[in-house]
Coordinates of C-alpha atoms in Angstrom, one line a residue:
M337 CA -11.0 36.6 61.0
N338 CA -7.9 38.7 62.8
T339 CA -7.4 42.3 60.5
Y340 CA -3.7 42.4 60.5
L341 CA -4.0 39.3 57.8
L342 CA -5.9 41.8 55.5
K343 CA -3.7 45.0 56.4
F344 CA -1.4 45.3 53.7
V345 CA -3.2 43.7 50.6
T346 CA -0.5 44.9 48.2
A347 CA 2.6 42.6 50.1
I348 CA 0.2 40.0 52.3
A349 CA -2.6 38.7 50.4
L350 CA -5.1 36.8 52.0
C351 CA -6.4 32.7 50.0
S352 CA -9.4 32.0 51.1
S353 CA -13.2 30.5 50.0
A354 CA -16.1 28.7 51.2
L355 CA -14.7 25.2 50.3
A356 CA -11.5 26.0 50.6
D357 CA -8.6 27.1 53.9
T358 CA -6.9 30.0 54.1
I359 CA -3.6 30.9 54.4
A360 CA -1.7 34.0 54.2
V361 CA 0.6 34.9 51.2
Y362 CA 4.2 37.0 51.9
D363 CA 5.3 38.0 48.6
L364 CA 8.9 39.9 50.0
E365 CA 10.1 42.1 47.5
G366 CA 13.3 44.0 47.7
P367 CA 14.7 45.7 51.5
I368 CA 12.5 45.5 53.7
S369 CA 12.9 48.3 56.7
E370 CA 12.4 47.8 60.0
G371 CA 9.7 50.3 60.3
G372 CA 8.8 53.5 59.3
Q373 CA 8.5 54.0 55.0
P374 CA 11.8 53.1 53.4
P375 CA 13.8 55.8 51.3
M376 CA 12.5 56.5 47.9
N377 CA 13.9 55.2 44.2
I378 CA 13.9 57.4 41.7
L379 CA 12.9 54.5 39.7
D380 CA 9.9 54.0 41.4
L381 CA 8.1 57.5 41.0
G382 CA 5.3 56.1 39.2
S383 CA 4.0 53.1 42.1
A384 CA 1.2 54.5 44.5
A385 CA 1.6 51.4 47.0
K386 CA 2.7 51.4 49.8
S387 CA 5.4 49.3 51.1
F388 CA 5.3 47.2 54.0
T389 CA 7.5 47.3 56.8
H390 CA 9.7 44.4 58.7
F391 CA 6.7 45.1 61.3
D392 CA 4.4 44.7 59.6
I393 CA 5.3 41.6 58.7
V394 CA 5.6 40.9 62.2
E395 CA 3.0 41.1 62.8
S396 CA 1.0 39.9 60.7
L397 CA 2.1 36.5 61.0
N398 CA 1.3 37.0 64.8
A399 CA -1.9 36.8 63.9
A400 CA -1.8 34.3 61.4
L401 CA -0.4 32.4 64.6
T402 CA -3.3 33.0 67.1
D403 CA -6.2 32.6 63.6
E404 CA -7.4 29.6 63.8
D405 CA -8.9 29.5 60.4
V406 CA -5.3 30.6 59.0
K407 CA -3.7 26.7 58.2
A408 CA -0.6 28.1 57.0
V409 CA 1.7 30.4 55.3
V410 CA 3.5 31.1 52.2
L411 CA 6.7 33.1 52.0
D412 CA 8.0 33.8 48.7
V413 CA 11.8 35.2 49.6
D414 CA 13.8 35.1 46.3
S415 CA 13.9 38.5 46.2
A416 CA 13.8 39.9 49.6
G417 CA 16.8 42.3 51.3
M418 CA 17.0 41.2 54.7
S419 CA 19.1 41.9 57.6
L420 CA 20.5 38.4 59.9
A421 CA 18.5 39.9 62.2
Q422 CA 14.9 40.3 60.5
I423 CA 15.4 36.7 59.2
Q424 CA 16.2 35.5 62.5
E425 CA 13.0 36.8 64.0
L426 CA 11.3 35.7 61.0
R427 CA 12.2 32.3 62.1
K428 CA 11.2 32.0 65.0
L429 CA 7.5 33.7 64.6
L430 CA 7.2 30.4 61.3
L431 CA 8.9 27.9 64.1
K432 CA 6.0 28.7 66.0
L433 CA 3.3 28.8 63.7
R434 CA 5.2 24.8 62.8
A435 CA 4.5 24.4 66.2
A436 CA 0.7 25.5 66.0
K437 CA 0.3 22.7 62.9
K438 CA 0.3 25.6 60.3
D439 CA 2.1 24.5 57.7
V440 CA 5.1 27.0 56.7
W441 CA 5.5 27.0 52.6
I442 CA 8.8 28.8 51.4
Y443 CA 10.0 29.3 47.2
T444 CA 13.0 30.9 46.8
Q445 CA 15.2 31.1 43.4
T446 CA 18.4 31.6 45.1
L447 CA 19.6 29.7 47.7
N448 CA 22.2 30.9 50.5
I449 CA 22.8 31.1 53.8
Q450 CA 19.8 33.7 54.2
T451 CA 17.3 32.1 52.4
S452 CA 18.7 28.8 53.6
L453 CA 18.2 29.5 57.5
L454 CA 14.4 30.8 56.5
G455 CA 14.4 27.6 55.2
S456 CA 15.4 25.1 58.3
A457 CA 11.9 27.1 60.3
A458 CA 10.2 25.4 56.8
N459 CA 7.7 22.2 56.5
H460 CA 7.8 22.6 52.8
M461 CA 11.4 24.1 51.5
T462 CA 11.6 24.6 47.7
L463 CA 13.5 26.4 44.9
L464 CA 14.3 26.4 41.5
P465 CA 15.2 23.9 39.1
E466 CA 18.1 26.4 37.8
G467 CA 18.5 27.9 41.2
N468 CA 21.1 30.5 42.2
I469 CA 23.0 28.5 45.1
M470 CA 25.9 30.5 46.4
L471 CA 26.8 29.4 49.6
S472 CA 29.5 30.4 51.8
G473 CA 30.6 31.7 55.2
L474 CA 30.8 35.2 56.9
Y475 CA 33.1 38.0 56.4
S476 CA 33.5 42.1 57.2
E477 CA 35.2 45.4 55.7
S478 CA 36.5 47.9 57.1
M479 CA 37.1 51.5 55.9
Y480 CA 40.2 53.1 56.4
F481 CA 41.0 56.7 56.2
K482 CA 44.8 58.1 57.6
K483 CA 45.9 58.0 53.6
M484 CA 43.8 60.4 52.1
L485 CA 43.6 62.2 55.8
D486 CA 47.8 62.2 55.2
N487 CA 47.0 64.2 51.8
V488 CA 44.8 67.0 52.8
G489 CA 47.0 66.9 55.7
V490 CA 45.1 66.3 58.5
K491 CA 45.8 64.7 61.2
V492 CA 43.7 62.3 63.8
E493 CA 44.4 61.7 67.9
V494 CA 42.1 58.9 69.2
I495 CA 42.0 58.5 72.8
H496 CA 40.8 55.0 74.2
I497 CA 41.4 52.4 76.8
G498 CA 42.6 48.8 76.0
D499 CA 43.2 46.7 72.8
F500 CA 39.8 45.8 71.4
K501 CA 39.3 49.4 71.5
S502 CA 39.4 49.8 68.1
A503 CA 36.5 51.9 67.5
G504 CA 38.6 55.5 66.3
E505 CA 41.0 52.6 64.2
S506 CA 39.9 53.6 60.9
F507 CA 41.6 57.3 61.1
Y508 CA 44.5 56.9 62.0
L509 CA 45.4 53.2 60.5
D510 CA 45.9 51.9 56.9
G511 CA 44.4 48.7 58.2
P512 CA 42.9 46.8 60.9
S513 CA 44.9 46.5 64.2
E514 CA 45.7 42.5 65.1
H515 CA 42.9 43.1 68.6
S516 CA 40.7 44.1 65.7
Q517 CA 41.4 41.1 63.4
K518 CA 41.0 39.1 66.5
Q519 CA 37.9 40.6 67.7
S520 CA 36.6 40.5 63.8
K521 CA 37.5 36.9 64.1
V522 CA 35.6 35.8 67.2
L523 CA 32.3 37.2 66.4
L524 CA 32.0 36.0 63.0
D525 CA 33.0 33.1 63.9
S526 CA 30.4 32.8 66.5
I527 CA 27.6 34.1 64.3
Y528 CA 28.6 31.5 62.2
E529 CA 28.3 28.7 64.0
Q530 CA 24.5 29.7 65.6
L531 CA 23.3 29.9 62.4
I532 CA 25.4 26.4 61.2
A533 CA 23.7 24.8 64.1
Q534 CA 20.1 26.4 63.7
I535 CA 20.5 25.1 59.9
A536 CA 21.1 21.9 61.0
E537 CA 18.7 21.6 63.4
G538 CA 15.9 22.6 61.5
R539 CA 16.6 20.5 58.7
K540 CA 17.4 17.3 60.8
L541 CA 21.1 17.4 59.5
S542 CA 24.2 17.0 62.2
V543 CA 26.5 20.2 62.1
E544 CA 29.5 18.9 60.8
Q545 CA 26.9 17.5 57.3
V546 CA 25.9 21.5 57.0
K547 CA 30.4 22.2 57.5
S548 CA 30.8 20.3 54.2
I549 CA 28.5 22.0 52.3
M550 CA 29.1 25.0 53.3
D551 CA 32.7 24.4 52.6
K552 CA 31.5 23.4 48.9
G553 CA 30.3 27.0 48.0
I554 CA 28.3 26.0 44.6
I555 CA 26.8 23.4 44.4
T556 CA 23.7 22.5 42.3
A557 CA 20.3 22.8 43.4
E558 CA 20.5 18.9 43.0
Q559 CA 23.1 19.2 45.2
A560 CA 21.7 21.2 46.9
L561 CA 18.3 18.8 47.2
E562 CA 20.5 15.9 48.1
A563 CA 22.0 17.0 51.2
K564 CA 18.5 18.1 52.1
L565 CA 19.1 21.8 52.4
V566 CA 15.5 22.2 50.0
D567 CA 12.7 19.3 50.3
H568 CA 11.5 20.3 46.6
L569 CA 12.7 21.4 43.1
E570 CA 10.2 22.6 41.1
Y571 CA 9.1 25.8 39.1
R572 CA 7.0 29.2 40.3
T573 CA 3.9 27.7 38.7
D574 CA 4.2 24.7 39.8
F575 CA 4.3 25.4 43.1
I576 CA 1.9 27.7 43.4
E577 CA -0.8 24.6 41.7
K578 CA 1.2 23.0 44.7
V579 CA -0.4 25.2 47.0
R580 CA -3.5 25.6 46.0
K581 CA -4.4 21.7 45.4
K582 CA -3.3 21.1 48.7
Y583 CA -5.8 23.5 50.5
G584 CA -8.7 23.7 48.0

């Protein structure tokens, strides 16, 4: 069996026996850094466990993809802090696992656009019956320092060429220019349309159906199940029992 699957035992577990199939279990918690160690949390000074990274997860999923012994992967993602780019990369790997005839199970206590996107690659997407559901669009924020700099007598001179060169606006404007707002809107709309399309494709829904769900914002777990954003509503103990029964 590929050693990548056994490398990070503090976060990634392998479940197997002589009479059972092998599944790779990923309990994703806290911020997931790209590589190296994330900043130390003062509340975690007593923990000696090695924090795993996005690179570790990708390496392990790639190993699971080519390991014939691995029949399924299980991800618990409700407390994972992942960027959109990380989620999209993991989603691609999960789709490859599905194409390789391996089951993908996801459990979450929170349903948002991020977990919905990841769940669109699973054939078993499970949500806590009392799960927190917040489906919303995308937004961006910028900080502007002109008034602060005026108060301390600092004047910033920025040279830029072209209306859409807005990188320096934070230092000489009180808010975004019309062109800055326009380019932000185009960028966010483009990303949003991409996410909606991927969720719709994975959940076998139309784009209009997914947008209608997103427009509601807050829905119940039962409504999420009815809308086919999730496959099951189960408590974690029941979810674990179902996986054990399935693979022995």
